[in-house]
Coordinates of C-alpha atoms in Angstrom, one line a residue:
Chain A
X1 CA -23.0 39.2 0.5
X2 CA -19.5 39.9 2.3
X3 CA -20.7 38.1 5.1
X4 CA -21.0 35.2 3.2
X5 CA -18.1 35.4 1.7
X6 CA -15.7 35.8 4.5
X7 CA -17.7 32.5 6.0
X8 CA -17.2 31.1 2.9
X9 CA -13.0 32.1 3.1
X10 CA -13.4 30.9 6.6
X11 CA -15.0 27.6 6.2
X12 CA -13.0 26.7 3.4
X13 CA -9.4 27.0 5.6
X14 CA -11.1 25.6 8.2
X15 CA -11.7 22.9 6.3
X16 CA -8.4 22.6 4.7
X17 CA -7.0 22.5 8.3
X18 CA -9.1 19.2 8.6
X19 CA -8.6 18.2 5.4
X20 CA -4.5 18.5 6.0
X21 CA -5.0 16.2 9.4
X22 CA -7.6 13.7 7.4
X23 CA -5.0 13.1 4.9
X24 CA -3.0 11.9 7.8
X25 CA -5.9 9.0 9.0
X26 CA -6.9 8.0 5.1
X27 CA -3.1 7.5 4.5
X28 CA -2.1 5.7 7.1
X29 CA -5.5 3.7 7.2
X30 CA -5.2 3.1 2.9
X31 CA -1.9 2.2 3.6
X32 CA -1.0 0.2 6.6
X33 CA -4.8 -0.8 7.3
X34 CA -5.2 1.0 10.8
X35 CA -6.8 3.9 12.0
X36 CA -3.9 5.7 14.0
X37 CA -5.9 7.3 16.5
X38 CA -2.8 8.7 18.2
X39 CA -2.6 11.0 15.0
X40 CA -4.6 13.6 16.5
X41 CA -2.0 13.9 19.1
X42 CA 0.8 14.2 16.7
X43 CA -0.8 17.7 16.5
X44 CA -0.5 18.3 20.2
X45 CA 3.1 17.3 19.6
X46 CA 3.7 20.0 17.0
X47 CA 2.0 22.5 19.0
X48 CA 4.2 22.1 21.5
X49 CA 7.4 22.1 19.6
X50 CA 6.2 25.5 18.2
X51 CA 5.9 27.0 21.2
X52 CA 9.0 26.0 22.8
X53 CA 10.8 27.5 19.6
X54 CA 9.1 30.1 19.0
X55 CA 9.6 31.4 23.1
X56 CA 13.3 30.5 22.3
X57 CA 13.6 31.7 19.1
X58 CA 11.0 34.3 18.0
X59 CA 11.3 33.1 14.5
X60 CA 7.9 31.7 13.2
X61 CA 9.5 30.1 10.2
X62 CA 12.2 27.6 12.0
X63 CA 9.6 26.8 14.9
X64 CA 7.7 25.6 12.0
X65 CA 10.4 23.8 9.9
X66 CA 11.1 22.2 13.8
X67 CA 7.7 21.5 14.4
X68 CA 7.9 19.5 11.5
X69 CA 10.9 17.3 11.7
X70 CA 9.7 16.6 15.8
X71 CA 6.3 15.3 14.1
X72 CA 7.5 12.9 11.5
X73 CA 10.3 11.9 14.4
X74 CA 7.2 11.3 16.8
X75 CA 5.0 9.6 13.9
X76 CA 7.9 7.1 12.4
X77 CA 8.9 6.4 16.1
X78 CA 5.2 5.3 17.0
X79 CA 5.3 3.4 14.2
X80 CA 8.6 1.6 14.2
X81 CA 8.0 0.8 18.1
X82 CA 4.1 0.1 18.6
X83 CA 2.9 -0.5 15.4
X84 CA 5.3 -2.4 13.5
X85 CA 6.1 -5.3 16.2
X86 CA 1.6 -5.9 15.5
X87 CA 1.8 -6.1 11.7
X88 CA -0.5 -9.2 11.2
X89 CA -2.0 -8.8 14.2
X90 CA -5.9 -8.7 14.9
X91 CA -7.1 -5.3 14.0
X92 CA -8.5 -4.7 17.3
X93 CA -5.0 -5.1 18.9
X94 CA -3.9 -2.5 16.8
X95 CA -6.6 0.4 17.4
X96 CA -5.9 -0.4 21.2
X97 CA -2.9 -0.1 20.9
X98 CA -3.0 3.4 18.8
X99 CA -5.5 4.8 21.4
X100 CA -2.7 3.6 24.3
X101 CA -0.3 5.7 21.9
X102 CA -3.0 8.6 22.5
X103 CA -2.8 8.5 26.2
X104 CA 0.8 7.9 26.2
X105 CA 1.3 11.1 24.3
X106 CA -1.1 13.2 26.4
X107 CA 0.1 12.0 29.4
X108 CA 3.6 12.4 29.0
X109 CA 3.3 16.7 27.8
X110 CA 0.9 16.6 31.0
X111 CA 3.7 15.7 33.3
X112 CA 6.1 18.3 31.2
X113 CA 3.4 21.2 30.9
X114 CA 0.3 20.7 32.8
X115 CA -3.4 21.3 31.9
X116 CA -4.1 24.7 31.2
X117 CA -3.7 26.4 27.7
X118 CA 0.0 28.5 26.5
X119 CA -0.3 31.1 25.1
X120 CA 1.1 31.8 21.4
X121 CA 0.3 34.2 18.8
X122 CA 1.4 34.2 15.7
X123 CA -0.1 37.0 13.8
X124 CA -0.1 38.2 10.1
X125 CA -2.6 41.1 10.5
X126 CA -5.5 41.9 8.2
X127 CA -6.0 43.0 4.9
X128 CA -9.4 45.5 3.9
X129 CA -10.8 45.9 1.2
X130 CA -13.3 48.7 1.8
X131 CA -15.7 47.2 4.5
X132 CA -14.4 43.9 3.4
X133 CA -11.9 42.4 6.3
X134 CA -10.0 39.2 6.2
X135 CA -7.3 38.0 8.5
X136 CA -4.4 37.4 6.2
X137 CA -3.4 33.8 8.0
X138 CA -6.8 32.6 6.7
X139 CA -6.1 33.4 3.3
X140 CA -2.3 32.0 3.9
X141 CA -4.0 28.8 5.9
X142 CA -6.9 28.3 2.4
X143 CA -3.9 29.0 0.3
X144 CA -0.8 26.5 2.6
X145 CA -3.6 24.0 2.1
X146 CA -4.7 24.3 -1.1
X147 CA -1.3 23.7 -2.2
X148 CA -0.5 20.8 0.5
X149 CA -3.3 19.1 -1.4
X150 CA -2.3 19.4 -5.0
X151 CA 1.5 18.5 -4.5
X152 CA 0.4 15.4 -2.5
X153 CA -1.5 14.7 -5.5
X154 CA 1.7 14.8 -7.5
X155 CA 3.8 13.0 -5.6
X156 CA 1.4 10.0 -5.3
X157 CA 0.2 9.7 -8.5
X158 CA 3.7 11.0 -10.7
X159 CA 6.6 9.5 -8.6
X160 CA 7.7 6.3 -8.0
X161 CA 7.6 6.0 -3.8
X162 CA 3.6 7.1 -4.8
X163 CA 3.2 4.8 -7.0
X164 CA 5.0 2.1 -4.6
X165 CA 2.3 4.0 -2.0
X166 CA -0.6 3.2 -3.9
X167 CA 0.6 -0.6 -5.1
X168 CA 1.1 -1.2 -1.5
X169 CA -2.3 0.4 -0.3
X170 CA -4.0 -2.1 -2.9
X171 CA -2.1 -5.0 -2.4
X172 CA 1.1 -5.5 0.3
X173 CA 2.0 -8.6 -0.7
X174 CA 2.1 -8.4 -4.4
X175 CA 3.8 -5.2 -3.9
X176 CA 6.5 -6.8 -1.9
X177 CA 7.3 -9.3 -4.8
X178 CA 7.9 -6.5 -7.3
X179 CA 10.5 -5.5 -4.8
X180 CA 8.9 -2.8 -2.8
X181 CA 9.6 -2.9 0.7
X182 CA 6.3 -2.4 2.5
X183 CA 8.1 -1.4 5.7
X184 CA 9.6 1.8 4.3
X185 CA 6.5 2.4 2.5
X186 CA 4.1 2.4 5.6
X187 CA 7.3 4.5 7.5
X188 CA 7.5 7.4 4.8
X189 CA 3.4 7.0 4.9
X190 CA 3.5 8.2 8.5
X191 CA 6.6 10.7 8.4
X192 CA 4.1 12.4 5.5
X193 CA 1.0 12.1 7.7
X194 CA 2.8 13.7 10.8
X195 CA 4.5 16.3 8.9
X196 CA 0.8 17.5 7.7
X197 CA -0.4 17.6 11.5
X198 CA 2.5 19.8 12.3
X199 CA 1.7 22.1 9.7
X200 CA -2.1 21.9 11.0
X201 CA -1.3 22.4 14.4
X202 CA 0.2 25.8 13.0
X203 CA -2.9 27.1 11.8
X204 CA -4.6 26.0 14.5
X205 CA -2.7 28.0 16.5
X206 CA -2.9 30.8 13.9
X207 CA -6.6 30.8 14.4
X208 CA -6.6 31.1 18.0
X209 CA -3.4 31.5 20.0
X210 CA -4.7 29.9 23.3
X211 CA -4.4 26.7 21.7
X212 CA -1.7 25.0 23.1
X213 CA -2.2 22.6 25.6
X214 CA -2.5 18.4 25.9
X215 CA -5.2 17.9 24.3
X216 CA -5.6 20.3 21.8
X217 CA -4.9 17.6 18.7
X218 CA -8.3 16.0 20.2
X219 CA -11.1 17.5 18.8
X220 CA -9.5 18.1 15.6
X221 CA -8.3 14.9 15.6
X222 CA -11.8 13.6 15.8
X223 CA -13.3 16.0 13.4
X224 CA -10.5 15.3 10.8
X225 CA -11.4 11.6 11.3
X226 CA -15.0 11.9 10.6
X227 CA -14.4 13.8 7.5
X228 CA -12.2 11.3 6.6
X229 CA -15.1 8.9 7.2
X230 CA -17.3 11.4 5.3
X231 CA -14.6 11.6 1.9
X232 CA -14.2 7.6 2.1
X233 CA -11.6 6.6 4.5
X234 CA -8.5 5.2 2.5
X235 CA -9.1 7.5 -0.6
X236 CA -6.8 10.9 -0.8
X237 CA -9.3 12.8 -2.9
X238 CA -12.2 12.0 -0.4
X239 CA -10.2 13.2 2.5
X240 CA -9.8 16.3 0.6
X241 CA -13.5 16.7 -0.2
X242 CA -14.4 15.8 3.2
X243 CA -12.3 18.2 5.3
X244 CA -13.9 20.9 2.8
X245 CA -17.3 20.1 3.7
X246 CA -16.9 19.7 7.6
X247 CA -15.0 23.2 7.1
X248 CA -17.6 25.0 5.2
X249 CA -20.7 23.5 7.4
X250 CA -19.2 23.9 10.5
X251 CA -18.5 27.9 9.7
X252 CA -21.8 28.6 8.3
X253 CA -23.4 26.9 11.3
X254 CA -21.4 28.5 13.6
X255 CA -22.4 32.0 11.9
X256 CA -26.0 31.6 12.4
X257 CA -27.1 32.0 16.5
X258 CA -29.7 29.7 16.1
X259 CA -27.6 26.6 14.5
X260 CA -24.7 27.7 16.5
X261 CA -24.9 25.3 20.0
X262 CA -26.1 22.5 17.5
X263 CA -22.6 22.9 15.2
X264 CA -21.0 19.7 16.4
X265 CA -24.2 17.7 16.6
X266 CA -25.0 18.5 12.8
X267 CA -22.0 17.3 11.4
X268 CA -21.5 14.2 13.2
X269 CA -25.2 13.5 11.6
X270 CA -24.1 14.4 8.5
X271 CA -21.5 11.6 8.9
X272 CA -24.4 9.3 10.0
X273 CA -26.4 10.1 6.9
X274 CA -23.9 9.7 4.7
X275 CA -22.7 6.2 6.5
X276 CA -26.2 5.0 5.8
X277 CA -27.0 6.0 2.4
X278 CA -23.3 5.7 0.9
X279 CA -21.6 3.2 3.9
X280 CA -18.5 3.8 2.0
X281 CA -18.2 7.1 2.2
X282 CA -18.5 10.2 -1.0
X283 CA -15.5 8.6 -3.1
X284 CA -14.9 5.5 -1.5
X285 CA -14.9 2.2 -3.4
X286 CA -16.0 -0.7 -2.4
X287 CA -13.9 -3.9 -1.6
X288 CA -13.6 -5.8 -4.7
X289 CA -13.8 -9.5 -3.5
X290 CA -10.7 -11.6 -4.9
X291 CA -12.0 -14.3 -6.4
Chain B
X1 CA 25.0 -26.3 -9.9
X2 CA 21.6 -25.7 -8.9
X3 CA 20.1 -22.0 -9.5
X4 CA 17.8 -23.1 -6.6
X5 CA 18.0 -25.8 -4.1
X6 CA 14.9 -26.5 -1.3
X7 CA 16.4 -28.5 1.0
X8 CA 13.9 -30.3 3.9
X9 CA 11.1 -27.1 3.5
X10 CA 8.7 -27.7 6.6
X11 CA 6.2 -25.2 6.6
X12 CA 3.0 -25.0 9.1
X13 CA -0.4 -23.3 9.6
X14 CA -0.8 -23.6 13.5
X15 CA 0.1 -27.3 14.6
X16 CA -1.0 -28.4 11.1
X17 CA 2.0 -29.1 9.0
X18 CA 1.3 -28.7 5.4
X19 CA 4.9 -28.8 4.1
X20 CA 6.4 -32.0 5.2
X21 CA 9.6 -31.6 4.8
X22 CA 10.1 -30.9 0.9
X23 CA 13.4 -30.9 -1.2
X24 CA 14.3 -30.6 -4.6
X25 CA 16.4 -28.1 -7.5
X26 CA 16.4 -26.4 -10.0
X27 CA 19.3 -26.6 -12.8
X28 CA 20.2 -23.3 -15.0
X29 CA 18.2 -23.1 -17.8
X30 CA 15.2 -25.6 -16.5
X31 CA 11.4 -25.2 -16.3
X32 CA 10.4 -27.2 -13.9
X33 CA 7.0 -28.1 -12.6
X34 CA 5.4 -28.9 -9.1
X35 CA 2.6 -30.6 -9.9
X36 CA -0.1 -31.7 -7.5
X37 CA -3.8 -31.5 -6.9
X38 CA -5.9 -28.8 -4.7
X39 CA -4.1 -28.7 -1.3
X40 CA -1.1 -30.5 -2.3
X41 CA 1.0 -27.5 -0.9
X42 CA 2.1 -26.2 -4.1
X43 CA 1.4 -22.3 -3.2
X44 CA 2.3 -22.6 0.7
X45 CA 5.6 -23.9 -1.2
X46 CA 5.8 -21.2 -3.4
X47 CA 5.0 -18.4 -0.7
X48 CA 7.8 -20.1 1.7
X49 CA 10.1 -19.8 -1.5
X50 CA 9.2 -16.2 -1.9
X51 CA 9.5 -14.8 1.7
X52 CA 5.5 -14.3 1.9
X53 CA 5.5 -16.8 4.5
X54 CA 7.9 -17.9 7.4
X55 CA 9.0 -21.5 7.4
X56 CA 9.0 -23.8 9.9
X57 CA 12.0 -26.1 8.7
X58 CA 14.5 -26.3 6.3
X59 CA 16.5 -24.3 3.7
X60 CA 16.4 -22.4 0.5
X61 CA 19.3 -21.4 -1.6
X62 CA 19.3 -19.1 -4.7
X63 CA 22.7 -18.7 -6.8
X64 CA 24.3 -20.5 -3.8
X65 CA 23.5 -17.4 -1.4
X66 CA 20.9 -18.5 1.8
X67 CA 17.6 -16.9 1.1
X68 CA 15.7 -18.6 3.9
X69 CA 15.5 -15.4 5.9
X70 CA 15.6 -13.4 2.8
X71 CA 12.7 -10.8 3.1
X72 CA 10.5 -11.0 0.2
X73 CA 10.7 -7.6 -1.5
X74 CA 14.7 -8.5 -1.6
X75 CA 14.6 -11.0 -3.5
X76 CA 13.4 -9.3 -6.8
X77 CA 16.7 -7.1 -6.0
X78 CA 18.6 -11.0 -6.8
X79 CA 17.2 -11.7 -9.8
X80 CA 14.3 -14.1 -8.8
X81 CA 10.6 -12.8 -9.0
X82 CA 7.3 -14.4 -8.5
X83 CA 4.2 -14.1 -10.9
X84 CA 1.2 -14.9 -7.7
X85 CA -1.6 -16.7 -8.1
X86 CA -4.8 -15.1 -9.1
X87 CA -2.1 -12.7 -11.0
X88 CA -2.7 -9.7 -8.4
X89 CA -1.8 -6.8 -10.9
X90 CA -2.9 -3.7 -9.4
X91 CA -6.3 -2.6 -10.5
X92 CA -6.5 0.6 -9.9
X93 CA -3.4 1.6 -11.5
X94 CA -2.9 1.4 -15.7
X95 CA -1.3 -0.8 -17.5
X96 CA 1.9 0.8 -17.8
X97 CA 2.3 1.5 -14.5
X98 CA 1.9 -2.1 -13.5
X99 CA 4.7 -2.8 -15.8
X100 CA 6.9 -0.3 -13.9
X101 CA 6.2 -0.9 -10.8
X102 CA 7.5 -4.3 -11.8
X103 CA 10.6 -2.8 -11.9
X104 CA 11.1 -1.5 -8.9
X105 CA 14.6 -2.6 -8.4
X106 CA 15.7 -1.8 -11.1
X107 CA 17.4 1.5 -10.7
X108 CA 18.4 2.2 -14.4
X109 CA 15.8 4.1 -16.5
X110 CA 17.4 3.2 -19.8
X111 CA 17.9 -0.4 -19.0
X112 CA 13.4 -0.3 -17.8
X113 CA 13.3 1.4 -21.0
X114 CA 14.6 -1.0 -23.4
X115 CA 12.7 -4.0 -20.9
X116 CA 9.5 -2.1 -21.3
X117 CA 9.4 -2.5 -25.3
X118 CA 11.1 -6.1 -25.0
X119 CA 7.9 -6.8 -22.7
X120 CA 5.5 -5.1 -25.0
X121 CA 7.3 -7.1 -28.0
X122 CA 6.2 -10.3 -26.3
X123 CA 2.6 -9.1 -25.4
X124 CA 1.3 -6.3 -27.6
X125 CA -1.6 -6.1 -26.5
X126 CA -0.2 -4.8 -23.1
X127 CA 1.0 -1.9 -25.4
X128 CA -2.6 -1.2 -27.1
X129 CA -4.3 -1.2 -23.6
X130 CA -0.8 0.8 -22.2
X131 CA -3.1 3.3 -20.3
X132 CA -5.9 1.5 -19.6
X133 CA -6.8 0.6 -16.1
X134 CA -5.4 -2.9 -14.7
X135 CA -8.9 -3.7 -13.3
X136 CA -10.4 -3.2 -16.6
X137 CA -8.7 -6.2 -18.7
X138 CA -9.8 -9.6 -19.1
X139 CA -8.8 -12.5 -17.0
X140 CA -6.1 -13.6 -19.8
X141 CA -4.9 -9.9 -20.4
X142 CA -4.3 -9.4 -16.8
X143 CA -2.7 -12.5 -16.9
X144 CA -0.5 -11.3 -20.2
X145 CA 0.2 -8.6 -17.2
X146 CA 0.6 -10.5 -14.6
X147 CA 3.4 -12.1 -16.7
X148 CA 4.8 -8.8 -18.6
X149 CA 5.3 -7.2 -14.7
X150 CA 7.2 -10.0 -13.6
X151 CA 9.2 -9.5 -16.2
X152 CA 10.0 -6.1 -16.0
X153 CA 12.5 -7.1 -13.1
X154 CA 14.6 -8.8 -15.6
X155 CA 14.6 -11.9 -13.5
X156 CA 17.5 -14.5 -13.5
X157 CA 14.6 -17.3 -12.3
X158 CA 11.0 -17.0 -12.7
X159 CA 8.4 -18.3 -10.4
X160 CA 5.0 -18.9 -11.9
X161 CA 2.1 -19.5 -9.6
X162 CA -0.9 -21.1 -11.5
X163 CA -0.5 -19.3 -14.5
X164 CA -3.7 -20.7 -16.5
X165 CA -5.9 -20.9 -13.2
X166 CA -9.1 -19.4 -14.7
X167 CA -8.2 -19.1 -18.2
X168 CA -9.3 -19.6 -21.9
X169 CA -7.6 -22.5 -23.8
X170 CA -6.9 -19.6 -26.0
X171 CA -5.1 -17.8 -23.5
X172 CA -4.0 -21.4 -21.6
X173 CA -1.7 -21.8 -25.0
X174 CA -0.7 -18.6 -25.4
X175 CA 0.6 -18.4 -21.6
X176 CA 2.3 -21.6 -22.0
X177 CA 3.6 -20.6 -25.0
X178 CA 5.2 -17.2 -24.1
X179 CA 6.6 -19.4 -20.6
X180 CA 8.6 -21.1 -22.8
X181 CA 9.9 -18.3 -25.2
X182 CA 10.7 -16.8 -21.7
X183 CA 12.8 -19.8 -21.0
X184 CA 14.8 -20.3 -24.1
X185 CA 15.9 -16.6 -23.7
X186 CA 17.1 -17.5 -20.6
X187 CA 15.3 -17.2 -17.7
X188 CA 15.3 -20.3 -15.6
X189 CA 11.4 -21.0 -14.7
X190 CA 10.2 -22.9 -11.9
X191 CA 6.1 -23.5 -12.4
X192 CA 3.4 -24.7 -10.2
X193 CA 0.1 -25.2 -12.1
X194 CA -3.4 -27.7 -11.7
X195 CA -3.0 -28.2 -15.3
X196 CA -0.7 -31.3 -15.3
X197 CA -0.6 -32.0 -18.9
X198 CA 0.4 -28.9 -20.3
X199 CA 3.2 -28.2 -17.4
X200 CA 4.2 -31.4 -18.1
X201 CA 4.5 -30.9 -21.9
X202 CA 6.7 -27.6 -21.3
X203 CA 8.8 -28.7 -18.6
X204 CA 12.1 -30.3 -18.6
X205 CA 11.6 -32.3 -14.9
X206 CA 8.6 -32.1 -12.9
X207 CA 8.2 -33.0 -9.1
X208 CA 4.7 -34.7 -8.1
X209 CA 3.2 -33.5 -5.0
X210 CA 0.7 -34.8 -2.3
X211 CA -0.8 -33.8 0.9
X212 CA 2.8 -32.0 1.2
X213 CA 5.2 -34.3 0.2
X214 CA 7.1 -35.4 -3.2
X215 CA 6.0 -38.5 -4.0
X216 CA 7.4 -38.6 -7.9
X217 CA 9.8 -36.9 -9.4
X218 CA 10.7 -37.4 -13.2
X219 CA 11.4 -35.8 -16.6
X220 CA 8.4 -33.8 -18.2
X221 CA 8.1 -36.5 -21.1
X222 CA 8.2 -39.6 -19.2
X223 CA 5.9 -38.0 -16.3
X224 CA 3.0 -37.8 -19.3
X225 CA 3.4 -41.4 -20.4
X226 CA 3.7 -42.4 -16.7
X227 CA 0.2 -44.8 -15.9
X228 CA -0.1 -44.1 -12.6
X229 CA 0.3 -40.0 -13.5
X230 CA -2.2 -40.3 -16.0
X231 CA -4.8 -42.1 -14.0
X232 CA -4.5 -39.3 -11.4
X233 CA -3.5 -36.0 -12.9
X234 CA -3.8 -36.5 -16.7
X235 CA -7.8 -38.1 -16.8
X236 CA -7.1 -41.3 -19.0

């Protein structure tokens, strides 16, 4: 029974890692129509500013708030310079162009790091309960989350840049007659998106402090994507869902030996069952045709 | 002077130009009408107007400030706002919202405020359905939306895209009605429709419009007892 619930406490931060970078894709994609497959990599980028300050610093708080502000620099850049100049352009342009970004990114802390993984540990110790142990920056991660998720609920649905968020997601150009510049929209879209991978990359690293290296935003990048996929990509409460699910599957299968080579494998066919039975995902709506 | 003046408007899809170099005004205080058949040009017009989509040629004054390169979410900023064709309220978002989001430049609560009830004053049944969903209301409703958002801006010049493309003569009259109570409080209106006879009922000049050109341009009135406008837009 405490097995299962530390799994449970596990797979659900887990999850709410993945569900923090899904937010990211689903935003971006609802918004500005692309799949930013660099996004991942924004991770990588806040990983690495994390480490840098934290060596130089030894303050866990202002590597963070840095980590941070050098993401949504990274993610608006990226978008001001390789997306913006293809707005209009033929989809396929653009996800090339995003998985150059990708490359670009990697390559580029190759040449300034290398390969091979730094070492950073952030630790908050445990807490017991009796025999009951639980690392306290998995209950911080389930809580940081948890509350990532319901203020970005607020702010969307409650202020008026959300509400500009969602009229643009639905329709640009009507948008941009009632004034709203879709621009700015799409830029605050990805400064949002890239300040929740920084904060992902941190519990990443608070999971397992031999994170850091040049691709470490990739598989998480690709998980958070297919959850995306799973939630419905474009919808904020599906991405939410979805990184939940992965989370919570993933950890169970991991916890039994005989599921646990085969972890990956079953949830990328869980997306594949889901894309055949619901193509649109849990809570994703289909295109209404405009008549 | 003009509120609006289109002065040589080319505008083209490719090597196909579908604006041929188009020019008219509007005065202060006008409705006036582009009328023209499916594929005269009248929405490439209005989107070339509106920002929506680059043009090729020519000019467009608002107020006597150069909006040719004016972005089009500035322009609601100015004073002149666009009801789209097919009314594109949001869908997903309720009534109410739709209404503020039309007022988006606006900065001043009080003044959305006292524009919200003026707009629910013209269309109550925006305030019955205020919290129902946009996607949810019947073609003429959204319409009544469609309208009411536009509004919210507090527009110097209206531009009205098709307004009764789809609709009930119920909701045809009541449209046409509320375009020119609309009017006579001030706003200047500049209206493309399919309907000819009832845009040329309502407006005070109307411009005539084929395969991209003007080929008649004329007060309202006369337009409707024109023969050769009756024969091809009017069905007598």
């Amino acid at each position: 029974m405490l097995d299962f619930l530390t799994t449970l406490i596990n797979g659900l931060s887990l999850g709410g890692v993945y569900a923090m970078i899904a937010l990211g894709y689903t935003m971006v994609y609802g918004i500005a129509k692309m799949l930013n497959f660099a996004h991942g990599d924004i991770i990588m980028v806040g990983g690495f500013a994390l480490l840098i300050v934290c060596n130089a610093t030894g303050i866990t708080s202002v590597s963070l708030i840095v980590a941070v502000v050098v993401c949504m620099a990274v993610g608006i850049l990226t978008e001001i310079l390789a997306y913006r100049p293809l707005r209009g352009a033929s989809p396929l342009a653009v996800l090339i162009t995003a998985i150059g970004v990708s490359y670009l990114l990697r390559s580029i802390a190759q040449l300034a790091f290398g390969t091979e993984a730094k070492y950073l540990e952030i630790n908050m110790g445990t807490i017991a309960i009796g025999s009951f142990r639980l690392s306290v920056g998995t209950l911080v991660t389930l809580l940081s989350a948890s509350l990532v998720m319901v203020l970005l609920t607020l702010f969307i649905n409650k202020t008026r840049t959300g509400k500009a968020m969602l009229a643009v997601s639905e329709d640009k150009d009507a948008a941009q007659l009632m004034g709203i510049n879709s621009n700015r929209i799409i830029m605050i879209t990805f400064a949002i998106g890239s300040a929740l991978a920084a904060l992902a990359g941190f519990f990443i690293i608070l999971k397992n402090p031999f994170s850091v290296n040049n691709t470490m935003g990739a598989m998480p990048g690709i998980m958070a994507f297919t959850a995306a996929v799973i939630g419905g990509i474009g919808s904020i409460p599906g991405a939410m869902l979805g990184g939940l699910a992965l989370g919570i599957i993933e950890t169970f299968s991991n916890s039994v030996p005989a599921l646990n080579p085969y972890t990956v494998a079953i949830e990328f066919a869980l997306l594949i069952v889901i894309l055949i039975v619901k193509p649109t995902g849990l809570i994703g709506k289909k295109k209404r045709e405009k008549v | 002077m003009a509120i609006m003046e289109v002065k040589d408007l080319v505008v083209s899809y490719g090597l196909i130009n579908a604006i041929k170099g188009v020019s008219f005004k509007v005065e202060e205080g006008e409705i006036v009408a582009l009328i023209g058949a499916n594929g005269a040009g009248k929405t490439t017009i209005m989107h070339a107007v509106n920002g929506i989509l680059g043009k090729a040629g020519g000019s467009v004054t608002f107020h006597g400030e150069d909006i040719t390169k004016t972005p089009a979410y500035a322009l609601a900023e100015k004073g002149l706002t666009q009801v789209p064709e097919g009314r594109r309220i949001f869908q997903e978002l309720s009534v109410k919202d739709n209404l503020l989001l039309g007022a988006f430049s606006v900065k001043d609560g009080k003044k959305i405020k006292e524009t919200l009830e003026r707009v629910y004053g013209i269309f109550p049944r925006l305030k019955e359905r205020a919290n129902q969903i946009g996607g949810t209301l019947s073609g003429g409703e959204q319409q009544m939306l469609a309208v009411g958002r536009a509004m919210m801006s507090n527009p110097v010049m209206l531009l009205l895209d098709e307004p009764s493309m789809g609709l009930s003569p119920l909701f045809v009259n009541i449209i046409f009605d509320t375009i020119k109570k609309i009017n006579e409080s001030g706003t200047t209106v500049l209206l493309v429709e399919q309907n000819a006879k009832k845009a040329l009922s309502v407006a005070s000049r109307a411009y005539i419009l084929e395969t991209g050109r003007i080929v008649k341009e004329g007060r309202g009135k006369d337009l409707l007892n024109d023969e050769s406008i009756k024969k091809a837009y009017l069905g007598e």
